[in-house]
XYZ file of N, CA and C in Angstrom:
162
model
N 61.179 -88.552 -25.647
C 59.963 -87.584 -24.811
C 59.663 -86.690 -25.479
N 60.520 -86.134 -25.972
C 59.526 -85.167 -27.029
C 58.719 -85.676 -27.831
N 58.509 -86.565 -28.377
C 57.581 -87.813 -29.161
C 56.448 -87.576 -28.345
N 56.376 -87.680 -27.499
C 55.128 -88.376 -26.274
C 54.867 -86.572 -25.932
N 56.042 -85.615 -26.029
C 55.133 -84.209 -25.270
C 54.235 -83.697 -26.613
N 54.475 -84.348 -27.373
C 54.229 -83.340 -28.987
C 52.739 -84.143 -28.859
N 52.492 -85.452 -28.989
C 50.936 -86.193 -28.922
C 50.308 -85.949 -27.979
N 50.970 -85.236 -26.538
C 50.138 -84.966 -25.689
C 49.497 -83.540 -26.218
N 50.595 -82.535 -26.707
C 50.112 -81.669 -27.212
C 49.054 -81.457 -28.358
N 48.871 -82.576 -29.253
C 48.424 -82.641 -30.567
C 47.153 -82.966 -29.698
N 47.007 -83.779 -28.956
C 45.295 -84.692 -28.384
C 45.017 -84.870 -27.019
N 45.650 -83.765 -26.377
C 45.387 -83.072 -25.154
C 44.552 -82.165 -24.902
N 44.455 -81.463 -23.672
C 43.462 -80.651 -23.549
C 43.990 -79.000 -23.828
N 43.034 -78.233 -24.736
C 43.783 -76.692 -25.050
C 44.331 -76.304 -23.856
N 43.857 -76.673 -22.958
C 44.559 -75.541 -21.749
C 46.071 -76.074 -21.099
N 46.838 -77.083 -21.456
C 47.634 -77.804 -21.474
C 48.875 -77.477 -22.779
N 48.219 -76.750 -23.548
C 49.289 -76.525 -24.764
C 50.622 -75.906 -24.341
N 50.271 -74.593 -23.636
C 51.332 -73.580 -23.431
C 52.414 -74.748 -22.272
N 51.831 -75.124 -21.291
C 52.831 -75.599 -20.545
C 53.572 -76.571 -21.082
N 52.815 -77.660 -22.177
C 53.445 -78.549 -22.967
C 54.826 -78.156 -24.300
N 54.007 -76.713 -24.253
C 55.351 -76.094 -25.397
C 56.539 -75.632 -24.164
N 56.135 -75.122 -23.505
C 57.224 -74.673 -22.516
C 58.466 -75.694 -21.977
N 58.052 -76.891 -21.453
C 58.414 -78.407 -21.145
C 59.253 -79.053 -22.107
N 58.365 -78.610 -24.272
C 59.453 -78.942 -25.268
C 60.240 -77.907 -25.678
N 59.805 -76.950 -25.383
C 61.237 -76.113 -25.451
C 62.322 -76.428 -24.771
N 62.262 -76.277 -23.365
C 63.659 -77.079 -22.355
C 63.776 -78.087 -22.927
N 63.245 -79.091 -23.018
C 63.709 -80.181 -23.735
C 64.648 -79.919 -24.812
N 64.045 -79.355 -25.564
C 64.805 -79.018 -26.826
C 66.188 -78.119 -26.699
N 66.253 -77.138 -25.328
C 67.268 -76.229 -26.116
C 68.450 -77.324 -24.618
N 68.614 -78.309 -24.253
C 69.319 -79.196 -23.206
C 69.416 -80.660 -24.148
N 69.193 -80.100 -25.506
C 69.669 -81.396 -25.964
C 70.483 -81.358 -26.556
N 71.896 -82.179 -26.995
C 72.847 -82.026 -28.144
C 71.978 -82.701 -29.400
N 71.591 -81.447 -30.154
C 70.595 -81.687 -31.108
C 71.604 -82.159 -32.692
N 72.790 -82.001 -32.320
C 73.723 -82.855 -33.566
C 73.912 -84.110 -33.084
N 73.770 -84.615 -32.471
C 74.161 -85.765 -32.059
C 72.626 -86.598 -32.186
N 71.571 -86.245 -32.440
C 70.121 -86.755 -32.529
C 70.279 -87.341 -33.842
N 69.841 -88.777 -34.029
C 69.306 -88.884 -35.679
C 67.807 -89.055 -36.359
N 67.877 -88.327 -37.117
C 67.231 -87.474 -37.744
C 65.900 -88.783 -38.063
N 65.773 -90.005 -37.554
C 64.995 -91.007 -37.790
C 63.906 -90.819 -36.205
N 65.276 -90.415 -35.738
C 64.782 -90.681 -34.102
C 63.529 -89.320 -34.140
N 64.405 -88.266 -34.423
C 63.061 -87.078 -34.368
C 62.295 -86.930 -35.460
N 61.519 -87.072 -35.904
C 61.110 -87.165 -37.173
C 60.318 -86.154 -37.273
N 59.363 -85.959 -38.474
C 58.667 -84.625 -38.986
C 57.696 -84.146 -38.803
N 56.818 -85.566 -38.475
C 55.551 -85.838 -37.625
C 55.660 -84.528 -36.256
N 56.778 -85.133 -35.639
C 56.526 -84.540 -34.424
C 56.732 -82.877 -34.673
N 57.993 -82.697 -35.653
C 57.850 -81.136 -36.127
C 56.456 -80.391 -36.451
N 56.178 -81.166 -37.290
C 54.548 -80.608 -37.682
C 53.469 -80.454 -36.535
N 53.575 -81.735 -35.788
C 52.594 -80.879 -34.637
C 52.942 -80.300 -33.805
N 53.991 -80.043 -33.554
C 55.054 -78.893 -32.481
C 54.690 -77.615 -33.407
N 54.735 -77.424 -34.191
C 55.003 -76.380 -35.289
C 53.025 -75.602 -35.495
N 51.982 -76.723 -35.413
C 50.668 -76.346 -35.130
C 50.642 -75.272 -33.792
N 51.148 -75.779 -33.247
C 50.931 -75.122 -31.889
C 51.677 -73.442 -31.673
N 52.654 -73.447 -32.720
C 53.400 -72.415 -32.166
C 53.212 -71.157 -33.191
N 53.146 -69.949 -32.396
C 52.646 -68.822 -33.525
C 53.929 -67.822 -33.625
């Protein structure tokens, strides 16, 4: 789900960036990050999100 949201963030309309970042933040804050496999949450997703976080 986070991967899909990051893709929308990267390729979607600029007006959708803030709502998508809020959704991504909400998803990440409610996930058990210790249980996530590194492969499933790859570096490309983080790089995409990083471009839009100021």
